[in-house]
């Protein structure tokens, strides 16, 4: 994980996988701006990546997989309960 500061002075969290290549030449990565929520979102993406692409590797972060899965499920339930976008706007 790398923590940078963007042009506005806000934290930016970056996680890269040195083993996985996407788009022909770039390493897989997660990039999230923000404070604690950005950090948690970046780590959740990393945990899901590790679980899917590198299940054989024992990593300490995998202890947080159930928590990451719960956060993802909660987000999905919130989207179903309060849909957004053109279809939701036309319903009013």
Coordinates of N, CA, C and O in Angstrom, one line a residue:
X1 N 0.9 -1.2 0.0 CA 0.0 0.0 0.0 C 0.9 1.2 0.0 O 1.9 1.3 0.7
X2 N 0.5 2.2 -0.8 CA 1.2 3.5 -0.9 C 0.2 4.6 -0.6 O -0.9 4.5 -1.1
X3 N 0.5 5.5 0.3 CA -0.3 6.6 0.6 C 0.3 7.9 0.0 O 1.4 8.2 0.4
X4 N -0.4 8.5 -0.9 CA 0.0 9.8 -1.5 C -0.9 10.9 -1.1 O -1.9 10.7 -0.4
X5 N -0.6 12.1 -1.4 CA -1.4 13.3 -1.2 C -1.7 13.8 -2.6 O -0.8 14.1 -3.4
X6 N -3.0 14.1 -2.9 CA -3.3 14.6 -4.2 C -3.2 16.1 -4.3 O -2.7 16.7 -3.3
X7 N -3.5 16.7 -5.4 CA -3.3 18.2 -5.6 C -4.1 19.0 -4.6 O -3.7 20.1 -4.3
X8 N -5.2 18.5 -4.0 CA -6.0 19.2 -3.1 C -5.5 19.0 -1.6 O -6.1 19.5 -0.7
X9 N -4.5 18.1 -1.5 CA -4.0 17.8 -0.1 C -4.7 16.7 0.6 O -4.5 16.4 1.7
X10 N -5.6 16.0 -0.2 CA -6.3 14.8 0.4 C -5.4 13.5 0.2 O -4.7 13.4 -0.8
X11 N -5.6 12.6 1.1 CA -5.0 11.3 1.0 C -5.5 10.5 -0.2 O -6.7 10.6 -0.6
X12 N -4.6 9.8 -0.9 CA -4.9 8.8 -1.9 C -4.2 7.5 -1.6 O -3.0 7.5 -1.4
X13 N -5.0 6.4 -1.6 CA -4.5 5.1 -1.2 C -4.3 4.3 -2.5 O -5.3 4.2 -3.3
X14 N -3.1 3.7 -2.7 CA -2.8 2.9 -3.9 C -2.3 1.5 -3.4 O -1.4 1.5 -2.6
X15 N -2.8 0.5 -4.0 CA -2.4 -0.9 -3.8 C -2.1 -1.5 -5.1 O -2.9 -1.4 -6.0
X16 N -0.9 -2.1 -5.3 CA -0.5 -2.7 -6.5 C -0.2 -4.2 -6.3 O 0.4 -4.5 -5.3
X17 N -0.5 -5.0 -7.3 CA -0.1 -6.4 -7.3 C 1.0 -6.6 -8.3 O 0.9 -6.3 -9.5
X18 N 2.2 -7.0 -7.8 CA 3.3 -7.1 -8.7 C 3.3 -8.4 -9.6 O 4.0 -8.5 -10.5
X19 N 2.3 -9.3 -9.3 CA 2.2 -10.5 -10.0 C 1.2 -10.5 -11.2 O 1.3 -11.2 -12.2
X20 N 0.1 -9.7 -11.0 CA -1.0 -9.6 -12.0 C -0.8 -8.5 -12.9 O -0.7 -7.3 -12.5
X21 N -0.9 -8.8 -14.2 CA -0.9 -7.8 -15.3 C -2.2 -7.7 -15.9 O -2.9 -8.6 -16.2
X22 N -2.7 -6.4 -16.1 CA -3.9 -6.1 -16.7 C -3.7 -5.2 -17.9 O -2.7 -4.5 -18.0
X23 N -4.6 -5.1 -18.8 CA -4.5 -4.2 -20.0 C -3.2 -4.4 -20.7 O -2.6 -3.4 -21.1
X24 N -2.7 -5.6 -20.8 CA -1.5 -5.9 -21.6 C -0.2 -5.6 -20.9 O 0.8 -6.4 -21.1
X25 N -0.1 -4.6 -20.1 CA 1.3 -4.3 -19.5 C 1.2 -3.6 -18.1 O 2.3 -3.5 -17.5
X26 N 0.1 -3.3 -17.6 CA 0.0 -2.6 -16.3 C -0.3 -3.6 -15.2 O -1.0 -4.6 -15.4
X27 N 0.3 -3.4 -14.1 CA 0.0 -4.2 -12.9 C -1.4 -3.9 -12.4 O -1.8 -2.7 -12.4
X28 N -2.1 -4.9 -11.8 CA -3.4 -4.7 -11.2 C -3.2 -3.7 -10.1 O -2.2 -3.7 -9.4
X29 N -4.1 -2.8 -9.9 CA -4.0 -1.9 -8.8 C -5.4 -1.4 -8.3 O -6.4 -1.5 -9.1
X30 N -5.5 -0.9 -7.1 CA -6.7 -0.3 -6.6 C -6.2 1.1 -6.2 O -5.1 1.3 -5.6
X31 N -7.1 2.1 -6.5 CA -6.8 3.5 -6.2 C -8.0 4.1 -5.6 O -9.1 4.1 -6.2
X32 N -7.9 4.6 -4.4 CA -9.0 5.2 -3.7 C -8.6 6.5 -3.0 O -7.6 6.5 -2.3
X33 N -9.4 7.5 -3.3 CA -9.1 8.8 -2.6 C -10.0 8.8 -1.3 O -10.9 8.1 -1.2
X34 N -9.6 9.7 -0.4 CA -10.4 9.8 0.8 C -9.6 9.6 2.1 O -8.5 9.2 2.1
X35 N -10.4 9.7 3.2 CA -9.8 9.5 4.5 C -9.9 8.0 4.9 O -9.5 7.1 4.1
X36 N -10.4 7.7 6.0 CA -10.5 6.3 6.5 C -11.3 5.4 5.5 O -11.0 4.3 5.3
X37 N -12.4 6.0 5.0 CA -13.2 5.2 4.0 C -12.4 4.8 2.8 O -12.6 3.7 2.3
X38 N -11.6 5.7 2.3 CA -10.8 5.3 1.1 C -9.8 4.2 1.5 O -9.5 3.3 0.7
X39 N -9.2 4.3 2.6 CA -8.3 3.3 3.1 C -9.0 1.9 3.1 O -8.5 0.9 2.6
X40 N -10.1 1.9 3.8 CA -10.9 0.6 3.9 C -11.3 0.1 2.6 O -11.2 -1.1 2.3
X41 N -11.7 1.0 1.7 CA -12.2 0.5 0.3 C -11.0 0.0 -0.4 O -11.1 -1.1 -1.1
X42 N -9.8 0.6 -0.4 CA -8.6 0.1 -1.0 C -8.2 -1.3 -0.5 O -7.9 -2.2 -1.2
X43 N -8.2 -1.4 0.8 CA -7.9 -2.7 1.5 C -8.9 -3.8 1.1 O -8.5 -4.9 0.9
X44 N -10.2 -3.4 1.1 CA -11.2 -4.4 0.7 C -10.9 -4.9 -0.7 O -11.0 -6.1 -1.0
X45 N -10.6 -4.0 -1.6 CA -10.3 -4.4 -3.0 C -9.1 -5.3 -3.0 O -9.1 -6.3 -3.8
X46 N -8.1 -5.0 -2.3 CA -6.9 -5.8 -2.2 C -7.2 -7.2 -1.6 O -6.8 -8.2 -2.2
X47 N -8.0 -7.3 -0.6 CA -8.4 -8.6 0.0 C -9.2 -9.4 -1.0 O -8.9 -10.6 -1.1
X48 N -10.1 -8.8 -1.7 CA -10.9 -9.6 -2.7 C -10.0 -10.0 -3.8 O -10.1 -11.1 -4.3
X49 N -9.0 -9.2 -4.2 CA -8.1 -9.6 -5.2 C -7.2 -10.8 -4.8 O -7.1 -11.8 -5.5
X50 N -6.7 -10.7 -3.6 CA -5.9 -11.8 -3.0 C -6.7 -13.1 -2.9 O -6.2 -14.2 -3.3
X51 N -8.0 -13.0 -2.5 CA -8.8 -14.1 -2.3 C -9.1 -14.8 -3.7 O -9.1 -16.0 -3.8
X52 N -9.4 -14.0 -4.7 CA -9.7 -14.5 -6.0 C -8.5 -15.0 -6.8 O -8.5 -16.0 -7.4
X53 N -7.4 -14.2 -6.9 CA -6.3 -14.4 -7.7 C -5.2 -15.2 -7.1 O -4.3 -15.8 -7.8
X54 N -5.0 -15.1 -5.8 CA -3.9 -15.7 -5.1 C -4.3 -16.4 -3.8 O -3.8 -16.2 -2.7
X55 N -5.3 -17.3 -3.9 CA -5.8 -18.0 -2.7 C -4.8 -18.9 -2.0 O -4.9 -19.2 -0.8
X56 N -3.7 -19.2 -2.7 CA -2.7 -20.1 -2.1 C -1.7 -19.3 -1.2 O -1.0 -19.9 -0.4
X57 N -1.8 -18.0 -1.3 CA -0.8 -17.2 -0.5 C -1.5 -16.9 0.9 O -2.6 -16.5 1.0
X58 N -0.7 -17.2 1.9 CA -1.1 -16.8 3.3 C -0.7 -15.4 3.6 O 0.5 -15.1 3.7
X59 N -1.7 -14.5 3.7 CA -1.4 -13.1 4.0 C -2.2 -12.7 5.2 O -3.4 -13.1 5.4
X60 N -1.6 -11.9 6.1 CA -2.3 -11.5 7.3 C -3.6 -10.7 7.0 O -4.6 -10.8 7.8
X61 N -3.7 -10.0 5.9 CA -4.9 -9.3 5.6 C -6.1 -10.2 5.3 O -7.3 -9.7 5.5
X62 N -5.9 -11.4 5.0 CA -7.0 -12.3 4.8 C -7.9 -12.6 6.0 O -9.0 -13.0 5.9
X63 N -7.3 -12.3 7.2 CA -8.2 -12.4 8.4 C -9.3 -11.4 8.3 O -10.3 -11.6 9.0
X64 N -9.3 -10.4 7.5 CA -10.3 -9.4 7.4 C -11.3 -9.7 6.2 O -12.2 -8.9 6.0
X65 N -11.2 -10.8 5.6 CA -12.1 -11.2 4.5 C -13.5 -11.2 4.9 O -14.4 -10.6 4.2
X66 N -13.9 -11.8 6.0 CA -15.3 -11.8 6.4 C -15.9 -10.3 6.6 O -17.0 -10.0 6.2
X67 N -15.0 -9.5 7.2 CA -15.5 -8.1 7.3 C -15.6 -7.4 6.0 O -16.6 -6.6 5.8
X68 N -14.7 -7.6 5.1 CA -14.8 -7.0 3.7 C -16.1 -7.5 3.0 O -16.8 -6.8 2.3
X69 N -16.3 -8.8 3.1 CA -17.5 -9.4 2.5 C -18.8 -8.8 3.1 O -19.8 -8.5 2.4
X70 N -18.8 -8.6 4.4 CA -20.0 -8.0 5.0 C -20.2 -6.5 4.6 O -21.3 -6.1 4.3
X71 N -19.1 -5.8 4.4 CA -19.2 -4.4 3.9 C -19.8 -4.4 2.5 O -20.6 -3.6 2.2
X72 N -19.3 -5.3 1.7 CA -19.8 -5.4 0.3 C -21.2 -5.7 0.3 O -22.0 -5.1 -0.5
X73 N -21.7 -6.7 1.1 CA -23.1 -7.1 1.1 C -23.9 -5.9 1.6 O -25.0 -5.7 1.0
X74 N -23.5 -5.2 2.6 CA -24.2 -4.0 3.1 C -24.4 -3.0 2.0 O -25.4 -2.4 1.8
X75 N -23.3 -2.7 1.2 CA -23.4 -1.8 0.1 C -24.4 -2.2 -0.9 O -25.1 -1.4 -1.4
X76 N -24.4 -3.5 -1.3 CA -25.3 -4.0 -2.2 C -26.7 -3.9 -1.8 O -27.6 -3.5 -2.5
X77 N -27.0 -4.1 -0.5 CA -28.3 -4.0 0.1 C -28.8 -2.6 0.1 O -29.9 -2.3 -0.2
X78 N -27.9 -1.6 0.3 CA -28.2 -0.2 0.3 C -28.6 0.2 -1.1 O -29.5 1.0 -1.3
X79 N -27.9 -0.3 -2.1 CA -28.2 0.1 -3.5 C -29.5 -0.4 -3.9 O -30.2 0.3 -4.7
X80 N -29.9 -1.6 -3.5 CA -31.2 -2.2 -3.8 C -32.3 -1.4 -3.1 O -33.3 -1.1 -3.7
X81 N -32.0 -1.0 -1.9 CA -33.0 -0.2 -1.1 C -33.2 1.2 -1.6 O -34.3 1.8 -1.5
X82 N -32.1 1.8 -2.1 CA -32.2 3.2 -2.6 C -31.5 3.3 -3.9 O -30.4 3.8 -4.0
X83 N -32.1 2.8 -5.0 CA -31.5 2.9 -6.3 C -31.2 4.3 -6.8 O -32.0 5.2 -6.4
X84 N -30.2 4.5 -7.6 CA -29.9 5.8 -8.1 C -29.8 5.6 -9.6 O -29.8 4.5 -10.2
X85 N -29.7 6.7 -10.3 CA -29.6 6.7 -11.8 C -30.8 7.1 -12.5 O -31.8 7.5 -11.8
X86 N -30.8 7.0 -13.8 CA -32.0 7.5 -14.6 C -33.3 6.8 -14.3 O -34.3 7.4 -14.2
X87 N -33.3 5.5 -14.0 CA -34.5 4.8 -13.7 C -35.1 5.2 -12.4 O -36.3 5.4 -12.3
X88 N -34.3 5.5 -11.4 CA -34.7 5.9 -10.1 C -35.3 7.4 -10.2 O -36.3 7.7 -9.6
X89 N -34.6 8.2 -11.0 CA -35.1 9.6 -11.1 C -36.4 9.6 -11.9 O -37.3 10.5 -11.6
X90 N -36.7 8.7 -12.8 CA -37.9 8.8 -13.6 C -39.1 8.2 -12.8 O -40.2 8.4 -13.1
X91 N -38.8 7.5 -11.7 CA -39.9 7.0 -10.9 C -40.6 8.0 -10.0 O -41.7 7.8 -9.5
X92 N -40.0 9.2 -9.9 CA -40.6 10.2 -9.0 C -41.5 11.1 -9.7 O -41.6 11.2 -10.9

